[in-house]
């Protein structure tokens, strides 16, 4: 029993690759600390356990991705994220621009009125007072067709989405006429944008149509 107590513990194999390397270094140092004559009497079972641990560590090292592969994968993920967000912002610009180009009661042309059956000279009845635009009238819902983009935008708060749009619009010359008061992601993944007033649709659409980039 006394002889068995002299031998170092060998063959321990931690799951973590870094910890396994530390364990192998410690076991190798313990073997080197033995005098040559004592080392030659090392039981075969202990020696085989040490070799098995070395083989296991070598296999784990071979299967682990290299630092170059990890960096390449991170670059791919970053590129996909940038592309997806850029595509979704393009959809937002197109949706706002489309809403801005729709004719309203204030800017109907004579041809529009003819197609709609509105008389060129309406009866001189007093028009009712204008009704302030409701929340629904000031809302634009942007459909997101890319699931990855919807997932990425879920990481942003409504304030971050709103501020990003407003910061970009401030770069346009007519920025003082454009203001997004709220923006959020719906449960469906789509984006809901609320403008300050119904009248700002024209200004916002003009800005986006003339090259304002989000």
Short mmCIF file of C-alpha atoms in Angstrom, two decimals:
data_model
loop_
_atom_site.label_atom_id
_atom_site.label_comp_id
_atom_site.label_asym_id
_atom_site.label_seq_id
_atom_site.Cartn_x
_atom_site.Cartn_y
_atom_site.Cartn_z
CA UNK A 1 0.00 0.00 0.00
CA UNK A 2 2.93 2.32 0.72
CA UNK A 3 4.31 1.92 -2.83
CA UNK A 4 0.96 2.82 -4.40
CA UNK A 5 0.85 6.09 -2.49
CA UNK A 6 4.10 7.24 -4.13
CA UNK A 7 2.73 7.42 -7.66
CA UNK A 8 1.16 10.67 -8.92
CA UNK A 9 -2.45 10.69 -10.07
CA UNK A 10 -2.52 10.36 -13.86
CA UNK A 11 -5.19 10.28 -16.58
CA UNK A 12 -7.57 12.96 -15.27
CA UNK A 13 -9.51 14.40 -18.25
CA UNK A 14 -11.42 17.66 -17.61
CA UNK A 15 -14.11 18.54 -20.18
CA UNK A 16 -12.84 22.08 -20.69
CA UNK A 17 -10.00 22.21 -23.23
CA UNK A 18 -7.98 24.81 -21.30
CA UNK A 19 -8.35 22.96 -18.00
CA UNK A 20 -7.36 19.70 -19.71
CA UNK A 21 -4.14 21.31 -20.95
CA UNK A 22 -3.32 22.53 -17.43
CA UNK A 23 -3.95 19.03 -16.05
CA UNK A 24 -1.61 17.41 -18.61
CA UNK A 25 1.16 19.89 -17.80
CA UNK A 26 0.79 19.15 -14.09
CA UNK A 27 0.88 15.37 -14.64
CA UNK A 28 3.92 15.62 -16.92
CA UNK A 29 5.71 17.73 -14.31
CA UNK A 30 4.91 15.12 -11.64
CA UNK A 31 6.40 12.37 -13.82
CA UNK A 32 9.54 14.41 -14.47
CA UNK A 33 9.94 14.96 -10.74
CA UNK A 34 10.38 11.20 -10.22
CA UNK A 35 13.94 9.92 -10.29
CA UNK A 36 14.85 7.84 -13.32
CA UNK A 37 14.89 4.51 -11.52
CA UNK A 38 11.52 5.16 -9.91
CA UNK A 39 10.04 6.37 -13.19
CA UNK A 40 10.97 3.10 -14.91
CA UNK A 41 8.83 1.21 -12.39
CA UNK A 42 5.70 3.21 -13.26
CA UNK A 43 2.76 0.77 -13.48
CA UNK A 44 1.50 0.15 -17.02
CA UNK A 45 -2.05 1.10 -16.04
CA UNK A 46 -0.99 4.59 -14.94
CA UNK A 47 1.12 5.10 -18.06
CA UNK A 48 -1.78 4.02 -20.31
CA UNK A 49 -4.14 6.39 -18.46
CA UNK A 50 -1.73 9.27 -19.10
CA UNK A 51 -1.42 8.36 -22.81
CA UNK A 52 -5.22 8.11 -23.12
CA UNK A 53 -5.55 11.60 -21.66
CA UNK A 54 -2.98 12.95 -24.13
CA UNK A 55 -4.86 11.36 -27.07
CA UNK A 56 -8.19 12.77 -25.90
CA UNK A 57 -6.70 16.26 -25.60
CA UNK A 58 -5.19 16.00 -29.10
CA UNK A 59 -8.57 15.02 -30.58
CA UNK A 60 -10.38 17.89 -28.85
CA UNK A 61 -7.74 20.33 -30.09
CA UNK A 62 -8.05 19.04 -33.65
CA UNK A 63 -11.85 19.34 -33.65
CA UNK A 64 -11.91 22.83 -32.11
CA UNK A 65 -12.22 25.70 -34.65
CA UNK A 66 -9.15 27.81 -35.23
CA UNK A 67 -9.04 31.51 -34.37
CA UNK A 68 -9.11 32.29 -38.10
CA UNK A 69 -12.29 30.25 -38.56
CA UNK A 70 -13.95 31.94 -35.59
CA UNK A 71 -13.05 35.42 -36.90
CA UNK A 72 -14.30 34.53 -40.37
CA UNK A 73 -17.63 33.34 -38.94
CA UNK A 74 -18.02 36.53 -36.91
CA UNK A 75 -17.37 38.62 -40.03
CA UNK A 76 -20.05 36.67 -41.91
CA UNK A 77 -22.59 37.24 -39.13
CA UNK A 78 -21.73 40.97 -39.05
CA UNK A 79 -22.16 41.26 -42.83
CA UNK A 80 -25.52 39.45 -42.74
CA UNK A 81 -26.76 41.70 -39.92
CA UNK A 82 -25.75 44.91 -41.75
CA UNK A 83 -27.34 43.73 -45.00
CA UNK A 84 -30.60 42.67 -43.33
CA UNK A 85 -31.00 45.95 -41.44
CA UNK A 86 -30.22 47.96 -44.59
CA UNK A 87 -32.90 46.05 -46.51
CA UNK A 88 -35.49 46.69 -43.80
CA UNK A 89 -34.68 50.40 -43.67
CA UNK A 90 -35.18 50.52 -47.44
CA UNK A 91 -38.63 49.00 -46.93
CA UNK A 92 -39.40 51.69 -44.34
CA UNK A 93 -38.36 54.47 -46.75
CA UNK A 94 -40.44 52.99 -49.55
CA UNK A 95 -43.49 52.63 -47.32
CA UNK A 96 -43.29 56.23 -46.10
CA UNK A 97 -42.73 57.51 -49.64
CA UNK A 98 -45.72 55.51 -50.88
CA UNK A 99 -47.94 57.00 -48.18
CA UNK A 100 -46.76 60.50 -49.04
CA UNK A 101 -47.69 60.13 -52.72
CA UNK A 102 -51.32 59.13 -52.02
CA UNK A 103 -53.73 61.98 -52.95
CA UNK A 104 -55.61 63.58 -50.04
CA UNK A 105 -58.66 65.81 -49.98
CA UNK A 106 -56.39 68.87 -49.91
CA UNK A 107 -54.28 68.07 -52.97
CA UNK A 108 -56.75 66.37 -55.33
CA UNK A 109 -56.30 67.51 -58.92
CA UNK A 110 -59.18 68.30 -61.25
CA UNK A 111 -58.64 64.91 -62.95
CA UNK A 112 -58.77 63.15 -59.59
CA UNK A 113 -62.06 64.83 -58.76
CA UNK A 114 -63.53 63.81 -62.15
CA UNK A 115 -62.53 60.18 -61.62
CA UNK A 116 -64.02 60.22 -58.13
CA UNK A 117 -67.23 61.84 -59.30
CA UNK A 118 -66.70 65.04 -57.31
CA UNK A 119 -68.34 68.04 -59.07
CA UNK A 120 -65.98 70.73 -60.37
CA UNK A 121 -68.12 73.41 -58.68
CA UNK A 122 -69.52 71.95 -55.48
CA UNK A 123 -72.56 73.51 -53.89
CA UNK A 124 -71.75 76.46 -51.66
CA UNK A 125 -72.53 74.59 -48.48
CA UNK A 126 -70.48 75.33 -45.44
CA UNK A 127 -67.86 72.68 -44.91
CA UNK A 128 -67.72 71.05 -41.48
CA UNK A 129 -64.70 71.87 -39.31
CA UNK A 130 -61.68 69.68 -40.05
CA UNK A 131 -61.30 66.63 -37.86
CA UNK A 132 -57.85 66.26 -36.34
CA UNK A 133 -56.00 63.19 -37.61
CA UNK A 134 -56.35 60.14 -35.42
CA UNK A 135 -53.57 57.83 -34.27
CA UNK A 136 -54.40 55.38 -37.04
CA UNK A 137 -54.22 58.15 -39.67
CA UNK A 138 -50.69 59.01 -38.51
CA UNK A 139 -49.47 55.42 -38.44
CA UNK A 140 -47.49 53.58 -41.11
CA UNK A 141 -46.91 49.84 -40.72
CA UNK A 142 -43.84 48.47 -42.51
CA UNK A 143 -43.91 44.78 -43.36
CA UNK A 144 -40.68 42.88 -42.66
CA UNK A 145 -40.23 39.83 -44.86
CA UNK A 146 -36.84 38.79 -43.47
CA UNK A 147 -37.14 36.75 -40.21
CA UNK A 148 -33.50 37.46 -39.33
CA UNK A 149 -34.08 41.21 -39.59
CA UNK A 150 -37.15 40.99 -37.38
CA UNK A 151 -35.11 39.09 -34.79
CA UNK A 152 -32.32 41.68 -34.86
CA UNK A 153 -34.73 44.58 -34.47
CA UNK A 154 -36.29 42.92 -31.41
CA UNK A 155 -33.02 43.72 -29.65
CA UNK A 156 -33.73 47.46 -30.13
CA UNK A 157 -36.04 49.44 -27.87
CA UNK A 158 -38.84 51.55 -29.40
CA UNK A 159 -36.88 54.67 -28.43
CA UNK A 160 -33.76 53.41 -30.25
CA UNK A 161 -35.74 52.69 -33.43
CA UNK A 162 -37.44 56.12 -33.27
CA UNK A 163 -34.20 58.00 -32.55
CA UNK A 164 -32.38 56.24 -35.40
CA UNK A 165 -35.02 57.33 -37.91
CA UNK A 166 -35.13 60.92 -36.59
CA UNK A 167 -31.33 61.25 -36.49
CA UNK A 168 -31.17 60.23 -40.13
CA UNK A 169 -33.95 62.58 -41.18
CA UNK A 170 -32.20 65.52 -39.45
CA UNK A 171 -29.52 65.34 -42.14
CA UNK A 172 -32.13 66.53 -44.69
CA UNK A 173 -32.61 70.23 -45.32
CA UNK A 174 -36.31 70.13 -44.37
CA UNK A 175 -35.66 68.26 -41.13
CA UNK A 176 -37.56 70.83 -39.04
CA UNK A 177 -40.74 69.81 -40.87
CA UNK A 178 -40.31 66.10 -40.20
CA UNK A 179 -40.68 64.39 -36.84
CA UNK A 180 -41.30 60.76 -35.92
CA UNK A 181 -42.89 60.69 -32.47
CA UNK A 182 -42.96 56.92 -32.00
CA UNK A 183 -41.72 53.73 -33.60
CA UNK A 184 -42.01 50.20 -32.34
CA UNK A 185 -41.92 46.58 -33.47
CA UNK A 186 -45.24 44.76 -33.43
CA UNK A 187 -45.75 41.18 -32.25
CA UNK A 188 -45.85 40.13 -35.91
CA UNK A 189 -42.32 41.51 -36.36
CA UNK A 190 -43.48 44.47 -38.50
CA UNK A 191 -42.52 48.07 -37.65
CA UNK A 192 -45.12 50.71 -36.71
CA UNK A 193 -44.11 54.35 -37.34
CA UNK A 194 -46.13 57.33 -36.00
CA UNK A 195 -45.63 60.81 -37.47
CA UNK A 196 -46.13 64.08 -35.61
CA UNK A 197 -48.95 65.16 -37.90
CA UNK A 198 -50.72 63.96 -41.00
CA UNK A 199 -49.32 66.93 -42.93
CA UNK A 200 -45.72 65.73 -42.44
CA UNK A 201 -46.23 62.80 -44.76
CA UNK A 202 -45.55 64.98 -47.80
CA UNK A 203 -42.34 66.40 -46.34
CA UNK A 204 -41.15 63.00 -45.15
CA UNK A 205 -41.90 61.39 -48.49
CA UNK A 206 -40.08 64.20 -50.34
CA UNK A 207 -36.99 63.79 -48.17
CA UNK A 208 -36.83 60.04 -48.64
CA UNK A 209 -37.56 60.31 -52.36
CA UNK A 210 -34.66 62.75 -52.83
CA UNK A 211 -31.99 60.56 -51.31
CA UNK A 212 -32.24 60.80 -47.52
CA UNK A 213 -30.54 57.64 -46.23
CA UNK A 214 -31.49 55.82 -43.02
#
